[in-house]
XYZ file of C-alpha atoms in Angstrom:
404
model
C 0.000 0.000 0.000
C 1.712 3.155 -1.250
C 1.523 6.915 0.971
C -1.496 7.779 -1.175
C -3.715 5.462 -0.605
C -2.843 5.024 3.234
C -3.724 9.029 3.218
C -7.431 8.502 1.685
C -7.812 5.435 4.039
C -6.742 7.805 7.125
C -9.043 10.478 6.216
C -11.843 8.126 5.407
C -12.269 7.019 8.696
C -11.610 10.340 10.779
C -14.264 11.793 8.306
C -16.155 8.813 9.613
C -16.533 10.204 13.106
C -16.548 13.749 12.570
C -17.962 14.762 16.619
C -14.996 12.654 17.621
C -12.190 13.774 15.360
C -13.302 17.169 16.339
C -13.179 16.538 20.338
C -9.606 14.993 19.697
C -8.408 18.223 18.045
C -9.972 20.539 20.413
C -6.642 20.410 22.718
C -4.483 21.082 20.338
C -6.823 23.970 18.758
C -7.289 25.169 22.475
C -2.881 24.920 23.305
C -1.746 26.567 19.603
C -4.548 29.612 20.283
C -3.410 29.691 23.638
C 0.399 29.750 22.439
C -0.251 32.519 19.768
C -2.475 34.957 21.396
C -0.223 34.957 24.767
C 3.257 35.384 22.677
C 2.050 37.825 20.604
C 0.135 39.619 23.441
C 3.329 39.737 25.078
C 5.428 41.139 22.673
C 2.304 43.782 21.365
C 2.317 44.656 25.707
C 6.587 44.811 25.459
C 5.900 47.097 22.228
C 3.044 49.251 23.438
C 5.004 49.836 26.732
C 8.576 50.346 25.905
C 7.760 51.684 22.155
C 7.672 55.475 23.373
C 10.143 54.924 26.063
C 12.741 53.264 23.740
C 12.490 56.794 21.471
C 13.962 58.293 24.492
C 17.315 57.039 25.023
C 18.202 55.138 22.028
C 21.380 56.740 21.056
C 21.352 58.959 23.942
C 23.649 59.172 27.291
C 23.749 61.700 30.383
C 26.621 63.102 31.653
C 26.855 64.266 35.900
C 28.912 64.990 38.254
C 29.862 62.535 41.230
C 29.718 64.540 44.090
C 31.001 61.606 46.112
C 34.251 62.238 44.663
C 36.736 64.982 46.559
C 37.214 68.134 45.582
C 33.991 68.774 43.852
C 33.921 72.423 44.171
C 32.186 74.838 41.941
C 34.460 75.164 39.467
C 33.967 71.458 38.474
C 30.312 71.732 38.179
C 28.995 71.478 34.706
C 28.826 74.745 32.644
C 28.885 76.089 29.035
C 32.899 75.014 28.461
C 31.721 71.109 29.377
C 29.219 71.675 26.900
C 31.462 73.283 24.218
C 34.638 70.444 24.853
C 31.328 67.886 24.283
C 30.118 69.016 21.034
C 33.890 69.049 19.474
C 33.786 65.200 20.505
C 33.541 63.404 16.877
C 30.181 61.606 16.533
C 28.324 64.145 18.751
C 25.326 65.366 17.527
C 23.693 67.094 20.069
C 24.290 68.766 23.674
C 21.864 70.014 25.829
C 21.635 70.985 29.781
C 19.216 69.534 31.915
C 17.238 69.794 35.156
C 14.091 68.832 36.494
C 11.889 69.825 39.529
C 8.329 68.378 41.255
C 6.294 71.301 41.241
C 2.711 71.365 41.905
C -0.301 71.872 39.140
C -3.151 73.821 40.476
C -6.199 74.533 38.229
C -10.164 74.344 38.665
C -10.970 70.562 38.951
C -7.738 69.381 39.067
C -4.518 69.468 41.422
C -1.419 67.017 40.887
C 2.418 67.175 41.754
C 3.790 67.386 38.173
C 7.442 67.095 36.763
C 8.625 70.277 35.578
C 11.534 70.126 32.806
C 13.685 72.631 31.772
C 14.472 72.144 27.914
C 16.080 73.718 25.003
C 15.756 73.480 21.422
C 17.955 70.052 21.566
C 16.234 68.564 24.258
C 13.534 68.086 21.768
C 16.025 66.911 19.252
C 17.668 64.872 22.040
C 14.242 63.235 22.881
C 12.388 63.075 19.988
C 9.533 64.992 21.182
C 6.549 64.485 19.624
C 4.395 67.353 19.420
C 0.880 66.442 18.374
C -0.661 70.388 18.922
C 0.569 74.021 19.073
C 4.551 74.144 18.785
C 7.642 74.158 20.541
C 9.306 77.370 22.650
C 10.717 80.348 19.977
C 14.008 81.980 20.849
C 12.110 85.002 22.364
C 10.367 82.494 24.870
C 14.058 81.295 26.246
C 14.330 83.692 29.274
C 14.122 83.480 32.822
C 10.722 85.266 32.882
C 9.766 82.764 30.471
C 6.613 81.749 31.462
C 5.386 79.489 29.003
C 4.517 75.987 28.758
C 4.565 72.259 26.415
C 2.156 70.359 28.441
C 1.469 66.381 27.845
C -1.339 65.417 25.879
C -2.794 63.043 28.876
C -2.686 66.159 30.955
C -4.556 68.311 28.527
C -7.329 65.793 28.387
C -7.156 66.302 32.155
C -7.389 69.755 32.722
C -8.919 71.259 28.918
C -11.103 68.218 27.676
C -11.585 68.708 24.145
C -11.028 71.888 24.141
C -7.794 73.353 22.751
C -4.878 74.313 25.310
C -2.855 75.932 22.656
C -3.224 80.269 24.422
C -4.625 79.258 27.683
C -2.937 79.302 31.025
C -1.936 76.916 33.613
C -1.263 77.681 36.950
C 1.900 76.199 38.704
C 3.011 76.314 42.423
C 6.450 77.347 42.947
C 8.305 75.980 45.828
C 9.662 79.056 47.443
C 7.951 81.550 44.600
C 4.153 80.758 45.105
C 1.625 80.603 42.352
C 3.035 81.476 38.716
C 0.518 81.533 35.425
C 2.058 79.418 32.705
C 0.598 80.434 28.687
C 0.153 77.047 27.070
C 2.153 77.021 23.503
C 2.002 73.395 22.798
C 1.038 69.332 23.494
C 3.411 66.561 23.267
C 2.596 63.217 23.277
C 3.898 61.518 26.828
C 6.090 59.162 26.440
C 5.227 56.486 29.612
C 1.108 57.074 28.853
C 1.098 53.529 27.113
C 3.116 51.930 29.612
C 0.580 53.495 32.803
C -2.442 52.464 30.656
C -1.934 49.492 30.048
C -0.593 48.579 33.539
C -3.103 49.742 35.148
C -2.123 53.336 36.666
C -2.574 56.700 35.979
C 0.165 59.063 33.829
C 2.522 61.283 34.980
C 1.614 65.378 34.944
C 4.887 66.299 32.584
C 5.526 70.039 31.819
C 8.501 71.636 30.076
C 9.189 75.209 30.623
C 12.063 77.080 28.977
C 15.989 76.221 30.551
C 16.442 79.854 31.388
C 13.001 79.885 33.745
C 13.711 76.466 35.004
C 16.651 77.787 36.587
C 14.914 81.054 37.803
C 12.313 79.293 39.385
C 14.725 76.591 40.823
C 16.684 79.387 42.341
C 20.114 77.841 40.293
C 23.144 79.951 39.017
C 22.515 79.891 35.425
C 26.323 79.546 34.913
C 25.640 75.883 35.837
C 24.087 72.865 35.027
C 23.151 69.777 37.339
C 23.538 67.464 34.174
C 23.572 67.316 30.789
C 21.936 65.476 28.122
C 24.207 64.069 24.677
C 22.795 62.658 21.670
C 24.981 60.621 19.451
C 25.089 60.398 15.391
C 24.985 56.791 15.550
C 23.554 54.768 17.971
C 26.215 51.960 17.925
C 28.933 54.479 18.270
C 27.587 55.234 21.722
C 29.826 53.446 23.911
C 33.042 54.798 22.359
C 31.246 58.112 22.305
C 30.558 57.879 26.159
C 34.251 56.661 26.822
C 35.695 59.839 25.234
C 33.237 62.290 26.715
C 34.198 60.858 30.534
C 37.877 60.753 29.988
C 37.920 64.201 27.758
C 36.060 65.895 31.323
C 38.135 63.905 33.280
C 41.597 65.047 32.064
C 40.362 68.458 31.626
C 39.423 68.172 35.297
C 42.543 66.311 36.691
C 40.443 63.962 39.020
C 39.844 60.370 37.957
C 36.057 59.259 37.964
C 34.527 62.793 38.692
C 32.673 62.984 35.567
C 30.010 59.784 34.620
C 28.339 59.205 31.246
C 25.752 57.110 31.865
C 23.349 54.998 28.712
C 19.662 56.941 29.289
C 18.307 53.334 27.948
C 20.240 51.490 30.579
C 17.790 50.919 32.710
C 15.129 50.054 29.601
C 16.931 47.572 28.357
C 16.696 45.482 31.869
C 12.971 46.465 31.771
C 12.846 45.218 27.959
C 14.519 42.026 29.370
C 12.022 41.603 31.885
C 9.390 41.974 29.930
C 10.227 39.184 27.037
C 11.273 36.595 30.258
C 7.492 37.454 31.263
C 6.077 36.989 27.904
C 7.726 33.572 27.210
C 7.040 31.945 30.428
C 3.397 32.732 29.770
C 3.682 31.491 26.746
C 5.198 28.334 28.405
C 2.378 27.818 30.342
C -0.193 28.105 27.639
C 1.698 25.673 25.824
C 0.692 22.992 28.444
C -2.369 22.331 27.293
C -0.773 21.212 23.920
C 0.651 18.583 25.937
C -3.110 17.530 27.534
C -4.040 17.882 24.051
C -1.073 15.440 22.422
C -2.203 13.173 25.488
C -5.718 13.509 24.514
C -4.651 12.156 20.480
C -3.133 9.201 22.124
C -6.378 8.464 23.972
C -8.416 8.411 21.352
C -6.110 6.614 19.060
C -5.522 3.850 21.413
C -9.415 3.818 21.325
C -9.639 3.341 17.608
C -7.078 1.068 17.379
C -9.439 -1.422 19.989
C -12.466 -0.669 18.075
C -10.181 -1.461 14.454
C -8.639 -4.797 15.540
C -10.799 -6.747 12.876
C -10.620 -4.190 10.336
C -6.370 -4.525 11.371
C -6.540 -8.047 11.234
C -8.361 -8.658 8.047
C -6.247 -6.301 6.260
C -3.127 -7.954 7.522
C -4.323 -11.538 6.323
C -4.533 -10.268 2.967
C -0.916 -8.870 2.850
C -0.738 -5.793 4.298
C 2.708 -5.275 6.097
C 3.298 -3.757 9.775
C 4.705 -0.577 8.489
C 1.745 -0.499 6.446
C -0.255 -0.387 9.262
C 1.627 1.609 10.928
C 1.924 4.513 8.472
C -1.863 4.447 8.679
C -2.540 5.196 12.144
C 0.276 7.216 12.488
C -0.913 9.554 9.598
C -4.501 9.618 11.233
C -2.515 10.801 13.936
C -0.888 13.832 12.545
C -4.010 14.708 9.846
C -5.552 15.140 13.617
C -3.094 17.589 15.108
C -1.799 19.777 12.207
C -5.643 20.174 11.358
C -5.911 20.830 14.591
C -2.749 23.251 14.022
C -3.775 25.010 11.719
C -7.443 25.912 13.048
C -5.938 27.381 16.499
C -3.443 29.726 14.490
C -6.765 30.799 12.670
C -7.936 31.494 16.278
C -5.376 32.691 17.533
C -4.116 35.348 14.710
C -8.003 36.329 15.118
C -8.269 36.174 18.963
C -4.939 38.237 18.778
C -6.483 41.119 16.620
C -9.475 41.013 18.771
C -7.802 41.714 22.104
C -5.372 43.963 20.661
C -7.963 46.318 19.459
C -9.470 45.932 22.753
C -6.554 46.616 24.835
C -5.513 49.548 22.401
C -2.051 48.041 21.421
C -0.493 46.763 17.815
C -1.240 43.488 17.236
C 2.458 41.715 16.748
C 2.483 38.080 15.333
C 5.896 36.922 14.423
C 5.926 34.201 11.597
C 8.473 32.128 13.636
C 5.370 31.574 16.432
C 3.197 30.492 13.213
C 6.203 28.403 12.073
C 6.712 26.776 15.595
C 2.877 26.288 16.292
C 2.558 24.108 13.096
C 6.240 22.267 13.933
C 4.797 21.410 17.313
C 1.443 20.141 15.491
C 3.026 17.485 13.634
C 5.523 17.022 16.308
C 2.953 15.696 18.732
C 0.594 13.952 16.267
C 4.373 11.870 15.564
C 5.258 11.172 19.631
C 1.321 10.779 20.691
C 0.830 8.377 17.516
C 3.842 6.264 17.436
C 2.616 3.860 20.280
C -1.225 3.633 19.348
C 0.517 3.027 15.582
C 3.014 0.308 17.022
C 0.490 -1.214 18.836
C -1.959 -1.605 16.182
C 1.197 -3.042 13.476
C 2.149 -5.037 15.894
C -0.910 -7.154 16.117
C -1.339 -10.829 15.219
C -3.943 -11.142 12.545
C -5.397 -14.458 13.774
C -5.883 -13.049 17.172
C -7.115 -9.979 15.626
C -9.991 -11.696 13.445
C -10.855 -13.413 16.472
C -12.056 -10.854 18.403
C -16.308 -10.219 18.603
């Protein structure tokens, strides 16, 4: 009996009991689903949370002063000539101060600590701020009596509704200062929104206000800085980029270690790493149930192979060999779970879409998953089918034809 017709034969008599065919491949429908929608859940979540966060620091690195190092005095706090020595740094492409403060947002209906930033033109380059309404600060805005404002578009929704922000003020308490109005001149899109959704808890207030006002409200001399902020040409160039900028401070500076250039994804990546160990140990557990299912297959294949022991032994009196007997079951076997296969990445791609627009999020199947579910498929219908197979080749026709 050649491949062909033990094929026909094999789906002859699964067609024969459709109800149970179908309850056999309902584990392996349920584990594949289960398999897809969880890994590519995972990696939409790992997207949706670290997607705006990754725009951040890739290619990015922040340079401070240790002040647990001697001799940190004044004149080795960061200031315009770090800046300058910085820039001339080959592969540099931008340099901009930084500081941040937790101030306090008061307005009508709503009152919340909120992070105030001071920026310059290349912190937006430096973070690839997003505006999504209004613009960013003009040159005539950078001043110390600066009081203007880029609020985040989850705190807009907050404190404006639907109504445009762009002209209107916000009102900011001022440790030490009191109440200051801020005029409104733009809306970026915050960066950790996705990540709070989707976790669960609410957004951060963000505001950035001009440098120049930061540090007047702060109560800083403006001839220094309490970090600073470098973006890089190329983002693989970053380490070697980082190594010059420490020891370039650090010579200039004659103390070893003062200066520290630290990754701004550092920190990201562990989270990133985190997140994937997460998403494939779920995964890992939703593959389980392919295993109940491949035991399942065996069960009911042992059970045709009792109810077949005529059928076995009549076909073996008239010549047909043990492998030919074997190749039968054991293709009924894997018709069973790569059908079943190929139905739960059906389910799965469409359960994944589903939940995805649901949870807000980019649905993200890989091909590999689609490529492993249907390996695993035929995998299982070959280990849970080899014994029920063997068992029924290995019959003795005479016996067999005996049996009521």
């Amino acid at each position: 009996m050649n491949f062909i017709e033990s094929l026909k034969m094999a789906v002859t008599n699964l067609l024969s009991y459709k109800m149970r065919s179908f309850l056999t491949m309902l584990g392996i429908i349920i584990g594949i689903t289960s398999v897809i929608l969880m890994s590519s859940l995972g990696s939409g979540a790992t997207e949706k949370i670290t997607g705006d966060l990754n725009k951040l620091g890739v290619g990015n690195f922040d340079v401070s002063l240790d002040t647990s190092v001697d001799n940190t005095k004044n004149r080795h706090r960061l200031q315009q000539k770090h800046i300058d020595m910085i820039k001339n740094i080959s592969g540099v492409e931008y340099v901009a101060p930084s500081g941040s403060s937790r101030q306090r947002l008061e307005m009508k209906g709503f009152q919340n600590f909120t992070m105030v930033f001071g920026s310059t033109q290349e912190t937006f380059d430096i973070e690839n701020t997003q505006i999504l309404l209004g613009r960013y600060f003009n040159s005539s805005e950078y001043r110390k009596n600066g009081y203007y404002a880029i609020i985040d578009n989850v705190t807009s929704a907050k404190v404006f509704g639907e109504a445009s922000p762009i002209g209107q003020k916000i009102t900011l308490k001022l440790k030490d200062i009191g109440y200051k109005e801020y005029t409104v001149v733009g809306v970026f899109k915050n960066p950790v929104a996705s990540m709070s959704s989707l976790l669960g808890g609410s957004s951060p207030t963000l505001v950035y206000v001009p440098y120049e006002n930061y540090q007047y409200i702060s109560k800083l001399d403006e001839k220094y800085h309490d970090s600073l902020k470098v973006k890089v040409k190329d983002p693989n160039d970053l380490e070697r980029v980082m190594s010059v900028t420490s020891e370039t401070l650090n010579k200039e500076a004659k103390i070893e270690g003062l200066y520290q250039s630290v990754n701004s994804s550092s920190g990201l990546d562990q989270f990133n790493s985190i997140l994937s160990m997460l998403s494939i140990f779920v995964s890992f557990v939703a593959s389980v149930s392919l295993l109940v299912g491949g035991i399942g297959v065996m069960n009911i294949m042992l059970v045709s192979v009792t109810e077949r022991i005529k059928e076995v032994g009549l076909r073996k009196a008239i010549g047909a060999k043990n492998k030919d007997i074997l190749l039968q079951f054991l293709i009924e076997s894997i018709i069973l779970t790569l059908t079943g296969g190929l139905i739960g990445i059906f389910l799965g791609t469409v359960s994944t879409v589903i939940v995805s627009n649901i949870l807000d999020m980019n649905p993200v199947i890989k091909v590999n998953i689609i490529f492993l579910s249907l390996t695993l498929s035929t995998m299982i219908g070959i280990v849970f089918g080899v014994y029920p197979a063997s068992k029924a080749a290995k019959l003795n026709p005479i016996d067999a034809l005996r049996v009521d």
